[in-house]
CSV table of C-alpha atoms in Angstrom, one decimal:
chain,number,residue,atom,x,y,z
A,28,MET,CA,-0.2,-0.1,0.2
A,29,ARG,CA,1.3,3.3,-1.1
A,30,ARG,CA,-1.0,5.5,-0.2
A,31,CYS,CA,-4.1,5.9,2.3
A,32,ARG,CA,-6.5,8.4,2.8
A,33,VAL,CA,-8.3,9.0,5.9
A,34,ALA,CA,-11.3,10.7,5.3
A,35,LEU,CA,-13.4,12.5,9.2
A,36,HIS,CA,-17.4,13.5,9.1
A,37,ALA,CA,-14.7,16.8,11.3
A,38,LEU,CA,-12.2,17.9,13.0
A,39,ASP,CA,-14.4,18.7,16.1
A,40,ARG,CA,-12.5,17.9,19.9
A,41,THR,CA,-14.8,14.6,19.5
A,42,GLY,CA,-14.4,10.7,19.1
A,43,PRO,CA,-13.7,9.8,15.3
A,44,PRO,CA,-11.5,12.3,14.4
A,45,VAL,CA,-9.7,11.6,17.6
A,46,LEU,CA,-9.5,8.1,16.4
A,47,GLY,CA,-8.6,8.9,13.3
A,48,LEU,CA,-5.9,11.1,14.0
A,49,THR,CA,-4.2,9.1,16.3
A,50,PHE,CA,-4.6,5.9,13.4
A,51,VAL,CA,-2.6,9.1,10.7
A,52,ARG,CA,0.1,9.5,14.0
A,53,TRP,CA,0.8,6.1,14.2
A,54,LEU,CA,1.4,5.1,10.8
A,55,ARG,CA,3.7,8.3,10.2
A,56,ARG,CA,5.5,7.0,13.3
A,57,ARG,CA,5.3,3.4,11.9
A,58,ARG,CA,4.5,3.3,8.6
A,59,PRO,CA,6.8,5.8,6.9
A,60,ASP,CA,6.5,4.4,4.1
A,61,VAL,CA,2.9,4.7,3.7
A,62,ASP,CA,1.8,8.1,2.0
A,63,VAL,CA,-1.1,9.4,3.7
A,64,ASP,CA,-3.9,12.1,3.7
A,65,VAL,CA,-6.5,13.1,5.1
A,66,VAL,CA,-10.4,14.6,4.9
A,67,ALA,CA,-12.8,16.4,6.6
A,68,PHE,CA,-16.2,17.0,6.2
A,69,ARG,CA,-15.7,19.6,8.1
A,70,GLY,CA,-13.6,22.1,10.4
A,71,GLY,CA,-13.5,22.2,13.9
A,72,GLU,CA,-10.2,22.2,16.4
A,73,LEU,CA,-7.7,19.5,15.3
A,74,ALA,CA,-7.7,21.2,12.3
A,75,GLY,CA,-4.2,22.2,13.7
A,76,GLU,CA,-3.3,18.7,14.4
A,77,ALA,CA,-4.6,17.2,11.1
A,78,THR,CA,-2.3,20.1,9.2
A,79,ARG,CA,0.4,19.0,11.7
A,80,LEU,CA,0.3,14.8,11.1
A,81,ALA,CA,-0.8,14.6,7.2
A,82,PRO,CA,-1.6,17.4,3.9
A,83,THR,CA,-5.8,18.2,4.8
A,84,THR,CA,-8.7,18.9,2.4
A,85,ILE,CA,-11.3,20.2,5.1
A,86,PHE,CA,-14.8,20.6,2.7
A,87,LEU,CA,-16.9,23.2,5.2
A,88,ASP,CA,-16.0,26.1,7.7
A,89,PRO,CA,-17.3,24.1,11.2
A,90,ASP,CA,-20.8,25.9,11.2
A,91,GLU,CA,-21.2,26.0,7.4
A,92,ALA,CA,-25.5,25.0,7.3
A,93,TRP,CA,-25.5,22.0,5.0
A,94,ASP,CA,-28.8,20.0,4.0
A,95,HIS,CA,-27.4,16.7,2.4
A,96,ALA,CA,-30.9,15.9,1.4
A,97,ASP,CA,-30.9,19.0,-0.2
A,98,PRO,CA,-27.0,20.5,-1.1
A,99,PRO,CA,-26.5,24.1,-3.1
A,100,PRO,CA,-25.2,22.7,-6.6
A,101,GLY,CA,-23.2,25.7,-6.7
A,102,ARG,CA,-21.4,24.3,-3.1
A,103,CYS,CA,-21.1,20.6,-4.4
A,104,ALA,CA,-18.6,21.9,-7.9
A,105,ASP,CA,-16.9,23.9,-5.2
A,106,LEU,CA,-16.0,21.0,-3.1
A,107,ALA,CA,-15.4,18.7,-5.7
A,108,ARG,CA,-12.5,21.3,-6.9
A,109,MET,CA,-11.4,21.4,-3.5
A,110,ALA,CA,-10.6,17.8,-3.8
A,111,ALA,CA,-10.0,17.7,-7.8
A,112,HIS,CA,-5.4,17.8,-6.8
A,113,LEU,CA,-6.0,14.6,-5.1
A,114,GLY,CA,-4.7,11.6,-6.2
A,115,PRO,CA,-5.5,7.8,-6.6
A,116,ALA,CA,-5.5,6.2,-3.1
A,117,ASP,CA,-4.5,2.3,-2.6
A,118,ALA,CA,-6.9,2.3,0.4
A,119,THR,CA,-10.3,5.1,1.5
A,120,LEU,CA,-11.0,5.0,5.7
A,121,LEU,CA,-14.0,6.4,7.0
A,122,VAL,CA,-13.5,6.1,10.4
A,123,SER,CA,-17.6,6.4,11.1
A,124,VAL,CA,-20.2,5.5,8.9
A,125,ALA,CA,-20.7,10.2,8.8
A,126,ALA,CA,-17.3,10.5,7.0
A,127,GLY,CA,-18.8,9.2,3.9
A,128,HIS,CA,-20.3,12.5,3.7
A,129,SER,CA,-16.9,12.9,1.8
A,130,LEU,CA,-17.2,10.3,-0.6
A,131,PRO,CA,-19.5,11.8,-3.6
A,132,TYR,CA,-16.4,15.0,-3.8
A,133,LEU,CA,-13.7,12.8,-4.0
A,134,PRO,CA,-12.5,12.1,-7.9
A,135,HIS,CA,-10.8,8.1,-8.7
A,136,GLU,CA,-14.5,6.8,-7.5
A,137,THR,CA,-12.6,3.9,-7.6
A,138,ASP,CA,-10.6,3.5,-5.0
A,139,PRO,CA,-11.5,0.9,-2.3
A,140,VAL,CA,-13.4,2.5,0.4
A,141,VAL,CA,-13.4,0.1,4.0
A,142,CYS,CA,-15.7,2.3,6.5
A,143,TRP,CA,-14.9,2.0,10.1
A,144,ALA,CA,-18.2,2.3,11.9
A,145,VAL,CA,-17.9,3.7,15.6
A,146,GLU,CA,-21.3,4.2,15.8
A,147,GLN,CA,-25.1,2.8,17.5
A,148,GLY,CA,-28.9,3.9,17.4
A,149,GLU,CA,-29.9,6.5,15.5
A,150,ASP,CA,-26.0,7.9,14.3
A,151,LEU,CA,-26.4,4.6,12.0
A,152,HIS,CA,-29.1,6.2,9.5
A,153,TRP,CA,-26.4,7.6,7.9
A,154,LEU,CA,-25.5,4.5,5.5
A,155,ASP,CA,-29.2,5.4,4.0
A,156,GLY,CA,-27.3,8.8,3.1
A,157,PRO,CA,-26.8,10.6,-0.5
A,158,ALA,CA,-23.1,8.8,0.1
A,159,ASP,CA,-24.8,5.5,-1.3
A,160,LEU,CA,-22.8,4.0,1.2
A,161,ARG,CA,-23.6,0.7,0.9
A,162,ALA,CA,-22.4,0.2,-2.5
A,163,ARG,CA,-18.8,2.2,-1.5
A,164,THR,CA,-17.7,0.2,0.8
A,165,ASP,CA,-15.7,-2.3,0.0
A,166,ARG,CA,-14.9,-4.0,3.9
A,167,TRP,CA,-17.1,-3.4,6.4
A,168,LEU,CA,-15.2,-2.4,10.3
A,169,ALA,CA,-16.4,-2.0,13.7
A,170,GLY,CA,-15.7,-0.1,16.3
A,171,ALA,CA,-17.3,-2.8,18.7
A,172,PRO,CA,-19.0,-5.2,19.3
A,173,GLY,CA,-21.8,-4.2,20.5
A,174,VAL,CA,-21.7,-2.0,16.8
A,175,ALA,CA,-20.9,-5.1,14.6
A,176,GLU,CA,-24.1,-6.8,15.1
A,177,GLU,CA,-26.6,-3.9,14.5
A,178,LEU,CA,-24.1,-2.5,11.9
A,179,GLY,CA,-24.7,-6.2,10.7
A,180,GLY,CA,-28.6,-6.5,11.2
A,181,ARG,CA,-28.7,-2.9,9.0
A,182,LEU,CA,-26.4,-5.1,6.2
A,183,ALA,CA,-26.8,-7.4,3.0
A,184,PRO,CA,-27.6,-10.7,4.5
A,185,GLY,CA,-24.1,-12.3,4.4
A,186,THR,CA,-22.0,-9.2,4.1
A,187,ASP,CA,-19.3,-9.8,6.6
A,188,VAL,CA,-18.6,-6.8,9.5
A,189,TYR,CA,-14.8,-7.1,11.3
A,190,VAL,CA,-15.2,-5.6,14.4
A,191,VAL,CA,-11.1,-4.0,14.9
A,192,PRO,CA,-11.8,-1.8,18.4
A,193,GLU,CA,-10.8,1.3,18.4
A,194,PHE,CA,-7.5,2.5,20.5
A,195,VAL,CA,-6.2,5.4,22.2
A,196,ASP,CA,-2.6,6.8,23.0
A,197,ARG,CA,-1.5,5.2,26.5
A,198,VAL,CA,-0.6,8.6,28.1
A,199,ARG,CA,-0.1,9.1,31.1
A,200,PRO,CA,0.9,12.8,32.6
A,201,ASP,CA,4.3,13.1,33.3
A,202,ASP,CA,3.7,17.1,34.5
A,203,ALA,CA,2.8,16.7,38.1
A,204,VAL,CA,2.7,20.3,38.4
A,205,GLN,CA,-0.1,20.7,35.6
A,206,VAL,CA,-3.0,17.6,37.0
A,207,ARG,CA,-2.2,19.7,40.3
A,208,HIS,CA,-3.1,23.0,38.7
A,209,CYS,CA,-5.9,20.8,37.2
A,210,ARG,CA,-7.2,19.9,39.7
A,211,GLY,CA,-7.3,23.6,41.7
A,212,ALA,CA,-9.2,24.6,38.7
A,213,LEU,CA,-12.0,22.2,39.1
A,214,ASP,CA,-12.4,21.8,42.8
A,215,PRO,CA,-11.2,25.6,44.2
A,216,THR,CA,-12.2,24.1,47.8
A,217,GLY,CA,-10.0,21.2,47.9
A,218,SER,CA,-12.4,18.7,48.2
A,219,GLU,CA,-12.5,15.3,50.0
A,220,LEU,CA,-13.8,13.3,46.0
A,221,LEU,CA,-13.6,14.8,42.6
A,222,VAL,CA,-15.8,13.2,40.7
A,223,VAL,CA,-15.4,14.2,36.8
A,224,GLY,CA,-17.2,13.6,33.7
A,225,ALA,CA,-16.9,14.3,30.1
A,226,GLY,CA,-18.0,14.7,26.7
A,227,ILE,CA,-20.8,16.7,24.4
A,228,ALA,CA,-23.5,17.6,26.4
A,229,THR,CA,-26.4,15.8,24.3
A,230,HIS,CA,-29.2,13.8,25.6
A,231,ARG,CA,-27.3,10.2,24.7
A,232,LYS,CA,-23.9,11.5,26.7
A,233,GLY,CA,-25.5,12.4,29.8
A,234,PRO,CA,-25.0,15.0,31.0
A,235,ASP,CA,-28.2,15.4,33.0
A,236,LEU,CA,-27.9,12.2,34.4
A,237,PHE,CA,-24.5,13.1,35.8
A,238,HIS,CA,-26.1,16.4,37.9
A,239,GLU,CA,-29.2,13.4,39.0
A,240,THR,CA,-26.1,11.0,40.8
A,241,ALA,CA,-23.9,14.1,42.2
A,242,VAL,CA,-28.0,14.9,43.8
A,243,ALA,CA,-28.2,11.2,44.6
A,244,HIS,CA,-24.6,11.5,45.8
A,245,HIS,CA,-25.5,13.7,47.9
A,246,ARG,CA,-28.0,12.8,50.3
A,247,ARG,CA,-25.5,10.3,51.9
A,248,ALA,CA,-22.1,11.2,51.4
A,249,GLY,CA,-20.3,10.3,53.6
A,250,GLY,CA,-17.4,13.9,53.0
A,251,PRO,CA,-16.7,16.3,50.6
A,252,THR,CA,-17.5,16.4,47.0
A,253,ALA,CA,-17.2,18.2,43.5
A,254,TRP,CA,-18.2,17.4,40.3
A,255,ALA,CA,-16.9,18.6,37.3
A,256,TRP,CA,-18.5,18.7,33.7
A,257,LEU,CA,-15.8,19.0,31.0
A,258,GLY,CA,-17.1,19.7,27.3
A,259,GLY,CA,-19.7,20.8,25.4
A,260,GLN,CA,-21.2,24.0,26.0
A,261,ARG,CA,-21.3,24.4,22.5
A,262,ASP,CA,-24.6,21.7,22.6
A,263,PRO,CA,-28.4,21.7,24.0
A,264,LEU,CA,-27.8,20.2,27.7
A,265,PHE,CA,-25.2,22.3,28.9
A,266,HIS,CA,-27.0,25.9,29.9
A,267,ARG,CA,-30.6,23.6,31.1
A,268,VAL,CA,-27.8,21.5,33.4
A,269,LEU,CA,-26.0,24.0,34.9
A,270,GLU,CA,-29.3,26.3,35.6
A,271,ASP,CA,-30.4,22.8,37.4
A,272,ALA,CA,-27.7,23.0,39.5
A,273,ARG,CA,-27.9,26.3,40.4
A,274,ARG,CA,-31.0,25.5,42.2
A,275,GLY,CA,-30.4,21.8,43.7
A,276,PRO,CA,-28.8,20.9,46.5
A,277,VAL,CA,-25.2,19.9,45.5
A,278,GLU,CA,-22.9,23.2,46.3
A,279,ARG,CA,-19.6,21.9,44.8
A,280,PHE,CA,-20.9,21.1,41.4
A,281,ARG,CA,-19.6,22.7,37.9
A,282,MET,CA,-19.8,22.9,34.4
A,283,PHE,CA,-16.3,23.7,33.1
A,284,GLY,CA,-16.6,23.3,29.8
A,285,ASN,CA,-13.9,22.8,27.1
A,286,VAL,CA,-10.5,22.2,27.4
A,287,GLU,CA,-7.4,22.0,25.5
A,288,ASP,CA,-6.0,18.3,26.5
A,289,VAL,CA,-8.8,16.4,28.6
A,290,VAL,CA,-5.8,14.4,29.8
A,291,PRO,CA,-4.0,16.0,32.9
A,292,TRP,CA,-7.8,16.9,33.7
A,293,LEU,CA,-8.6,13.5,33.6
A,294,ALA,CA,-5.4,13.0,36.0
A,295,ALA,CA,-6.7,15.2,38.2
A,296,ALA,CA,-9.6,13.9,38.9
A,297,ASP,CA,-10.5,10.6,41.9
A,298,VAL,CA,-13.0,9.4,39.8
A,299,MET,CA,-14.3,9.4,36.4
A,300,LEU,CA,-17.9,9.3,35.7
A,301,HIS,CA,-19.6,7.9,32.4
A,302,PRO,CA,-23.5,8.6,32.4
A,303,ALA,CA,-23.9,8.1,28.7
A,304,ARG,CA,-26.9,6.3,27.9
A,305,LEU,CA,-26.1,4.9,24.6
A,306,ASP,CA,-22.4,5.3,24.2
A,307,ALA,CA,-20.7,2.9,21.3
A,308,PHE,CA,-17.1,3.0,22.9
A,309,PRO,CA,-16.0,6.3,24.7
A,310,LEU,CA,-12.3,6.8,24.1
A,311,VAL,CA,-12.5,9.7,26.9
A,312,CYS,CA,-12.7,6.1,28.9
A,313,LEU,CA,-9.4,5.1,28.0
A,314,HIS,CA,-7.7,8.1,28.5
A,315,ALA,CA,-9.6,8.1,32.4
A,316,ALA,CA,-8.3,4.4,32.4
A,317,PHE,CA,-4.8,5.3,31.1
A,318,ALA,CA,-4.2,8.5,33.1
A,319,GLY,CA,-4.6,6.7,36.1
A,320,THR,CA,-8.8,7.8,37.1
A,321,PRO,CA,-11.0,4.7,37.7
A,322,VAL,CA,-14.0,4.9,35.4
A,323,VAL,CA,-17.6,4.3,37.2
A,324,GLY,CA,-20.6,4.4,34.4
A,325,PHE,CA,-24.0,2.5,33.5
A,326,SER,CA,-24.0,-1.3,31.6
A,327,GLU,CA,-26.2,-1.7,28.9
A,328,ALA,CA,-25.7,1.7,27.3
A,329,GLY,CA,-23.1,1.2,24.7
A,330,GLY,CA,-19.4,-0.4,25.0
A,331,LEU,CA,-17.8,0.9,28.7
A,332,ALA,CA,-18.2,-2.6,29.9
A,333,ASP,CA,-16.4,-4.7,27.0
A,334,MET,CA,-14.2,-1.4,27.4
A,335,PHE,CA,-12.9,-2.7,30.8
A,336,GLY,CA,-14.5,-6.5,31.1
A,337,PRO,CA,-13.6,-7.9,34.2
A,338,ALA,CA,-12.5,-4.4,35.1
A,339,PHE,CA,-16.1,-2.3,34.8
A,340,ALA,CA,-17.7,-1.1,37.6
A,341,GLY,CA,-21.0,-0.3,36.8
A,342,THR,CA,-24.4,-0.4,38.2
A,343,PRO,CA,-27.5,-0.7,35.2
A,344,TYR,CA,-29.2,1.9,33.2
A,345,PRO,CA,-31.0,4.0,34.9
A,346,ASP,CA,-29.9,3.9,38.1
A,347,VAL,CA,-28.3,6.7,39.6
A,348,THR,CA,-28.4,6.4,42.7
A,349,ALA,CA,-27.0,2.3,42.5
A,350,LEU,CA,-24.5,4.9,40.2
A,351,ALA,CA,-24.1,7.2,43.1
A,352,GLU,CA,-23.0,4.6,45.5
A,353,LEU,CA,-20.8,2.6,43.6
A,354,VAL,CA,-18.9,6.6,44.1
A,355,GLU,CA,-18.7,6.8,47.2
A,356,THR,CA,-16.8,3.0,47.6
A,357,LEU,CA,-13.9,5.3,46.1
A,358,ARG,CA,-14.0,7.8,48.3
A,359,ASP,CA,-11.0,5.0,49.5
A,360,PRO,CA,-7.7,5.7,47.6
A,361,ASP,CA,-7.3,2.0,47.9
A,362,ALA,CA,-10.0,0.6,46.0
A,363,ARG,CA,-9.5,3.8,43.7
A,364,GLN,CA,-6.0,2.4,42.9
A,365,GLU,CA,-6.9,-0.7,42.6
A,366,LEU,CA,-9.6,-0.1,40.0
A,367,ALA,CA,-7.3,1.9,38.2
A,368,GLY,CA,-4.9,-0.4,37.8
A,369,ALA,CA,-7.1,-3.4,37.0
A,370,GLN,CA,-8.7,-1.1,34.1
A,371,SER,CA,-5.3,0.1,32.9
A,372,ALA,CA,-4.4,-3.5,32.4
A,373,TRP,CA,-7.0,-4.2,31.1
A,374,ALA,CA,-7.4,-2.0,27.8
A,375,ALA,CA,-3.3,-1.5,27.1
A,376,GLU,CA,-3.9,-5.2,25.9
A,377,ARG,CA,-6.3,-5.0,23.5
A,378,TYR,CA,-7.8,-0.6,23.3
A,379,SER,CA,-3.8,0.9,23.2
A,380,THR,CA,-2.8,1.9,20.1
A,381,GLY,CA,0.2,-0.3,19.5
A,382,ALA,CA,-2.0,-3.0,20.0
A,383,ALA,CA,-4.9,-1.9,18.1
A,384,ALA,CA,-3.8,-0.1,15.3
A,385,PRO,CA,-1.8,-3.2,13.6
A,386,ARG,CA,-4.8,-4.6,13.7
A,387,LEU,CA,-6.9,-1.6,11.7
A,388,LEU,CA,-3.9,-1.6,8.7
A,389,ASP,CA,-4.2,-5.9,8.0
A,390,HIS,CA,-7.9,-4.9,6.8
A,391,LEU,CA,-6.0,-1.9,5.0
A,392,LEU,CA,-3.6,-4.0,3.4
A,393,ALA,CA,-5.8,-7.0,3.1
A,394,VAL,CA,-8.3,-4.5,0.6
A,395,THR,CA,-5.8,-3.6,-1.1
A,396,GLY,CA,-4.2,-6.8,-1.8
A,397,SER,CA,-0.5,-6.0,-0.4
A,398,ALA,CA,2.0,-7.2,2.6
A,399,SER,CA,1.8,-6.4,5.7
């Protein structure tokens, strides 16, 4: 394989773009013989990182309106002209079903396409979008077993779907001063226990359930506890949860908003609480585990239980009272250290970049008929 094209739905600071750029970074380090470029349908905060890693084509500005069912013809022609300079690729990797938005505007329509689905539920509706993804895709991958099961049910009978797990770099901050400063920013009152959640502020990610868990915990807490949600300040639930919290009983509750690099902030926490209603494979939880912070969340709400296997710590969705009680058990530093160690060890063997990226490359090579 001489050239790999990595297509993303956007360059915002969410799971699929982080995942795609992590793979590009690994390719540049481990396979310098492979030329790689990036195509993003929409821009975002990660544009700078993308352009540092590889030649990058960005079709839309972050906030440009776009109707996929009825796009403006003039702008469609503009997008095609923006991509006209791209040479053929031995394989085009779509990191998410939504990354298929770019396909109609790329030249070389016969290039092999590998779709790595990382979505569940309503997010898979782009399979039926205008990009004709079913016809264009040569190989289907899924980032987690639950995704593979749901995706397989939406494709033609007999279609192979291969599970290739999502991954992140195994990073633990080495700047203790920065981590201490992050903790002070999140919890200036110096609480005994600091619980952090992170993600976009949507119904699916559940920042409202994060607050409900905090309220349930307040009723039985064994000591001062602070709660802080990272990210999502432009999303629908952010200010709604903030207003509810200001009227509620939990004094040490913050909707902190976006941060540039989430890892030191997660390392500053005592517990990472992931309250999503549905999340196929939440990469932020891998970041937390590798940073040394134990993760708790709901079972039967996506891929969190698969992520940590026997080290999973959670309660059935949507029992926030039970989740609050689980958080309280982690007031004990020894319990936190034991859980974090088990989660990090389990995930490192399966979902770190070094463990999982070669599996993704193998599928790309297989589509191109190349040797590894």
